[in-house]
Coordinates of N, CA, C and O in Angstrom, one line a residue:
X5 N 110.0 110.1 101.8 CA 111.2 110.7 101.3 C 112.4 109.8 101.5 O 112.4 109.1 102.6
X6 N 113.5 109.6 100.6 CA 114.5 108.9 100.6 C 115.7 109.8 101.2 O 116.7 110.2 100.5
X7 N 115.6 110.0 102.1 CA 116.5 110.8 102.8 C 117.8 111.1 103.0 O 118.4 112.1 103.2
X8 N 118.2 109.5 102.7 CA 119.7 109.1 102.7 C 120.4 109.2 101.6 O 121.6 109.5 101.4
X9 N 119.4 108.8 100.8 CA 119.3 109.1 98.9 C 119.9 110.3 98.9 O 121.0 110.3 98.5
X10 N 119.0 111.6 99.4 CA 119.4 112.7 98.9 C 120.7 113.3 99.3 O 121.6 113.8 98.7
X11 N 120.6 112.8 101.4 CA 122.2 113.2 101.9 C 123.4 112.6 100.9 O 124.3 113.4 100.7
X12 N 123.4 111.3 100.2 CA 124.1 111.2 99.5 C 124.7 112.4 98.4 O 125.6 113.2 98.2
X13 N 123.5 111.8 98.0 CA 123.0 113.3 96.4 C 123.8 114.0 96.7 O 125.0 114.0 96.2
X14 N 123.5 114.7 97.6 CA 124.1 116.3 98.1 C 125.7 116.0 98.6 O 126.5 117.0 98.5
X15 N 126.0 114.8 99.2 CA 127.3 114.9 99.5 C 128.4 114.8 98.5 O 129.5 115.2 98.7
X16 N 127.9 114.2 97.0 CA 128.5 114.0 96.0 C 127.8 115.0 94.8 O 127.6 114.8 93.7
X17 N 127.6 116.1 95.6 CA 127.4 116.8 94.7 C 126.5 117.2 93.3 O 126.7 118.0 92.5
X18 N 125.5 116.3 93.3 CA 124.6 115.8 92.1 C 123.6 116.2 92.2 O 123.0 115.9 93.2
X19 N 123.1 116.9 91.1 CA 121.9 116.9 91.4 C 120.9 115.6 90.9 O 121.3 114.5 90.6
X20 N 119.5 116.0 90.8 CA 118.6 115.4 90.6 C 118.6 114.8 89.5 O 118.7 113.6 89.2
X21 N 118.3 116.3 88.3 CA 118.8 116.0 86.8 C 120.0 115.2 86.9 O 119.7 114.0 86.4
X22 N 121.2 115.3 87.3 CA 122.2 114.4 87.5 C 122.2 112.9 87.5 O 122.9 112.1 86.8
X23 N 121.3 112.5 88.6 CA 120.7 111.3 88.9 C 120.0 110.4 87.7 O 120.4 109.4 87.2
X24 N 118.9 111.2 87.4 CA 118.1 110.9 86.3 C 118.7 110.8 85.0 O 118.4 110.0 84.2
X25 N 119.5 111.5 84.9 CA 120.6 111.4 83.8 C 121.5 109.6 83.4 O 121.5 108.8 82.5
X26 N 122.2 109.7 84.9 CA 122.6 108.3 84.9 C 121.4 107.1 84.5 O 121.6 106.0 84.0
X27 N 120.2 107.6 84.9 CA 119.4 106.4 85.0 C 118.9 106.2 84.1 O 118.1 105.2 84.1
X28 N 119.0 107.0 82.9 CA 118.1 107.0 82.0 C 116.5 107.6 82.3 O 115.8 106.7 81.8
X29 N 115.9 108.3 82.8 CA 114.6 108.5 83.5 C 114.7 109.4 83.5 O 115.8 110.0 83.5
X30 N 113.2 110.0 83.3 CA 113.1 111.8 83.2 C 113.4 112.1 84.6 O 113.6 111.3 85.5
X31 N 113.4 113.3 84.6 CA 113.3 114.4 86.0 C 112.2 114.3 86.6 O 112.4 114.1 87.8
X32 N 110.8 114.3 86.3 CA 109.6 114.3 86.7 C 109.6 112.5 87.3 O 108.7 112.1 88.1
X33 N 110.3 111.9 87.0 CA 109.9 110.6 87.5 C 111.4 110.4 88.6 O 111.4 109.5 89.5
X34 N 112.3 111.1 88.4 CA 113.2 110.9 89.7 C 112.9 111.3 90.6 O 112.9 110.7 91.7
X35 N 112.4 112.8 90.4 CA 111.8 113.4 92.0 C 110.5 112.7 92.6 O 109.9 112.9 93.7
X36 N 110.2 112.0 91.9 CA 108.5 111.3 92.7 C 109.4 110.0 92.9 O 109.3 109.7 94.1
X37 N 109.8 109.6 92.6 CA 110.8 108.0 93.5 C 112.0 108.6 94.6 O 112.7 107.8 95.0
X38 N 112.1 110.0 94.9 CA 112.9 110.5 95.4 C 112.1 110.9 96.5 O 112.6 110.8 97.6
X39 N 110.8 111.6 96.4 CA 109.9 111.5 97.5 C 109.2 110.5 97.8 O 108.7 110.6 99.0
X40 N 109.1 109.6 97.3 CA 108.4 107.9 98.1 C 107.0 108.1 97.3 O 106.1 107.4 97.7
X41 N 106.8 109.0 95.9 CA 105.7 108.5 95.3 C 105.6 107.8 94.3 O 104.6 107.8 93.7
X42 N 107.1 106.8 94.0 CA 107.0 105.9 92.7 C 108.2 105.0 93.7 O 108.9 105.4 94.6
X43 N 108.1 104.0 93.5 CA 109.2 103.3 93.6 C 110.4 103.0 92.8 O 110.2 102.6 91.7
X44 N 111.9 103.1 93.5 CA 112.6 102.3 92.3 C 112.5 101.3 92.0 O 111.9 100.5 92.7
X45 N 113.4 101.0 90.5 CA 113.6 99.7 90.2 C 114.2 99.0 91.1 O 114.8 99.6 92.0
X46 N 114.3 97.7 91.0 CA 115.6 96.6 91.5 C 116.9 97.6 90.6 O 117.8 98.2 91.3
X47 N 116.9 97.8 89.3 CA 118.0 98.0 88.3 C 118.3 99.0 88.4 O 119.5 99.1 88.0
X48 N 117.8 100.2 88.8 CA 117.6 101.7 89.4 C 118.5 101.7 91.0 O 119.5 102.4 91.1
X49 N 118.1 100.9 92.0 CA 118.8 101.0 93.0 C 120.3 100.5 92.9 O 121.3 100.9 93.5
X50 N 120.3 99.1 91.8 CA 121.7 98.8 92.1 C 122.9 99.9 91.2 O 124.1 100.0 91.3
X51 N 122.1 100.4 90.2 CA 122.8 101.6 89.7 C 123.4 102.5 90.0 O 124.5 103.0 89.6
X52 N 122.3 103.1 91.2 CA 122.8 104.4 92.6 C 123.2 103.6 93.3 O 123.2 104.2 94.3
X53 N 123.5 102.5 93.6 CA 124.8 102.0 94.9 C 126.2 102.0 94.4 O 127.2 102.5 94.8
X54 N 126.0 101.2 93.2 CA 127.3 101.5 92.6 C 127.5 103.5 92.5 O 128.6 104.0 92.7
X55 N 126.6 104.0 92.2 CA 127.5 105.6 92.3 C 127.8 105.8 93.2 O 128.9 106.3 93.2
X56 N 127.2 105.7 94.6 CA 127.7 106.0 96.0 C 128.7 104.8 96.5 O 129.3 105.1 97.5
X57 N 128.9 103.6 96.0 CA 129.5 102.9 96.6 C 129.5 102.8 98.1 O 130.2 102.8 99.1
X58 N 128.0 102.5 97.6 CA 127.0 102.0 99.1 C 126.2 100.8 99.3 O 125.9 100.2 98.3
X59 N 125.8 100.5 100.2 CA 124.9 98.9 100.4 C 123.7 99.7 100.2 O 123.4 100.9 100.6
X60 N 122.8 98.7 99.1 CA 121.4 99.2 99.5 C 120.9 99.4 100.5 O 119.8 100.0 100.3
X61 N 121.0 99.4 101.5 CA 120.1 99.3 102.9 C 120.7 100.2 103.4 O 120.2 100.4 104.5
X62 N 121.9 101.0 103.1 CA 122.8 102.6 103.3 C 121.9 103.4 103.1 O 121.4 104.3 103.8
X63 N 121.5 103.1 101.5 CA 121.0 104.1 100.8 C 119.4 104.5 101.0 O 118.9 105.6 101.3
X64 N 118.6 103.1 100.6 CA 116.9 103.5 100.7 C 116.6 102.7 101.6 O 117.0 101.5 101.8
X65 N 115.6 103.6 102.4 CA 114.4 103.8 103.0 C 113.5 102.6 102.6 O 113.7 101.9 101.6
X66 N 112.3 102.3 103.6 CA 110.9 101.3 103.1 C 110.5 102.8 102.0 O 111.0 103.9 101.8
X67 N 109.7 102.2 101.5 CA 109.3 103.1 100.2 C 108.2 104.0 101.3 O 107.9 105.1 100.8
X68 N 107.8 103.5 102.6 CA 107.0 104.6 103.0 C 106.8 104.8 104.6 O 105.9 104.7 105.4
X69 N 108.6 105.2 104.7 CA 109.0 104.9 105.9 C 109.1 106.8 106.7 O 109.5 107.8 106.1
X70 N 108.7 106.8 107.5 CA 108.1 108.0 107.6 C 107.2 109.2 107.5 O 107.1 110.4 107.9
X71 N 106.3 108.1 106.8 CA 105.1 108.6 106.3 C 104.2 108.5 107.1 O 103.8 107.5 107.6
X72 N 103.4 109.9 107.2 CA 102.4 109.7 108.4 C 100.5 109.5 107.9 O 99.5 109.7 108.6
X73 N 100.6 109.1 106.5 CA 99.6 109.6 105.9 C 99.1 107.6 106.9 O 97.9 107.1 106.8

């Protein structure tokens, strides 16, 4: 899970669809790179830094950091 991702999300108010919207990408494919089951792009991440006006390494997580599988 992208955890920081979402505290953002949620602190700016956006939803998911929201997100996906900006990125051009369905909903079905934001929430699975939102849970750590797809990865973002390079082009995808610098996209959402510029909306949070955040450093990448603010924002995401290893892609499977937390994960106890």
């Amino acid at each position: 899970m992208q955890w920081n991702l979402i505290r953002f999300r949620n602190e700016h108010k956006l939803s998911q669809q929201d997100i996906s919207d900006l990125l051009g990408i369905s909903i079905d494919s934001y929430e699975k790179k939102e849970r750590g089951n797809l990865p973002f792009t390079i082009g995808e991440m610098f996209s959402i830094q510029h909306i949070f006006s955040r450093n990448i390494d603010e924002i995401f997580l290893p892609r499977f950091f937390g994960n106890s599988d």
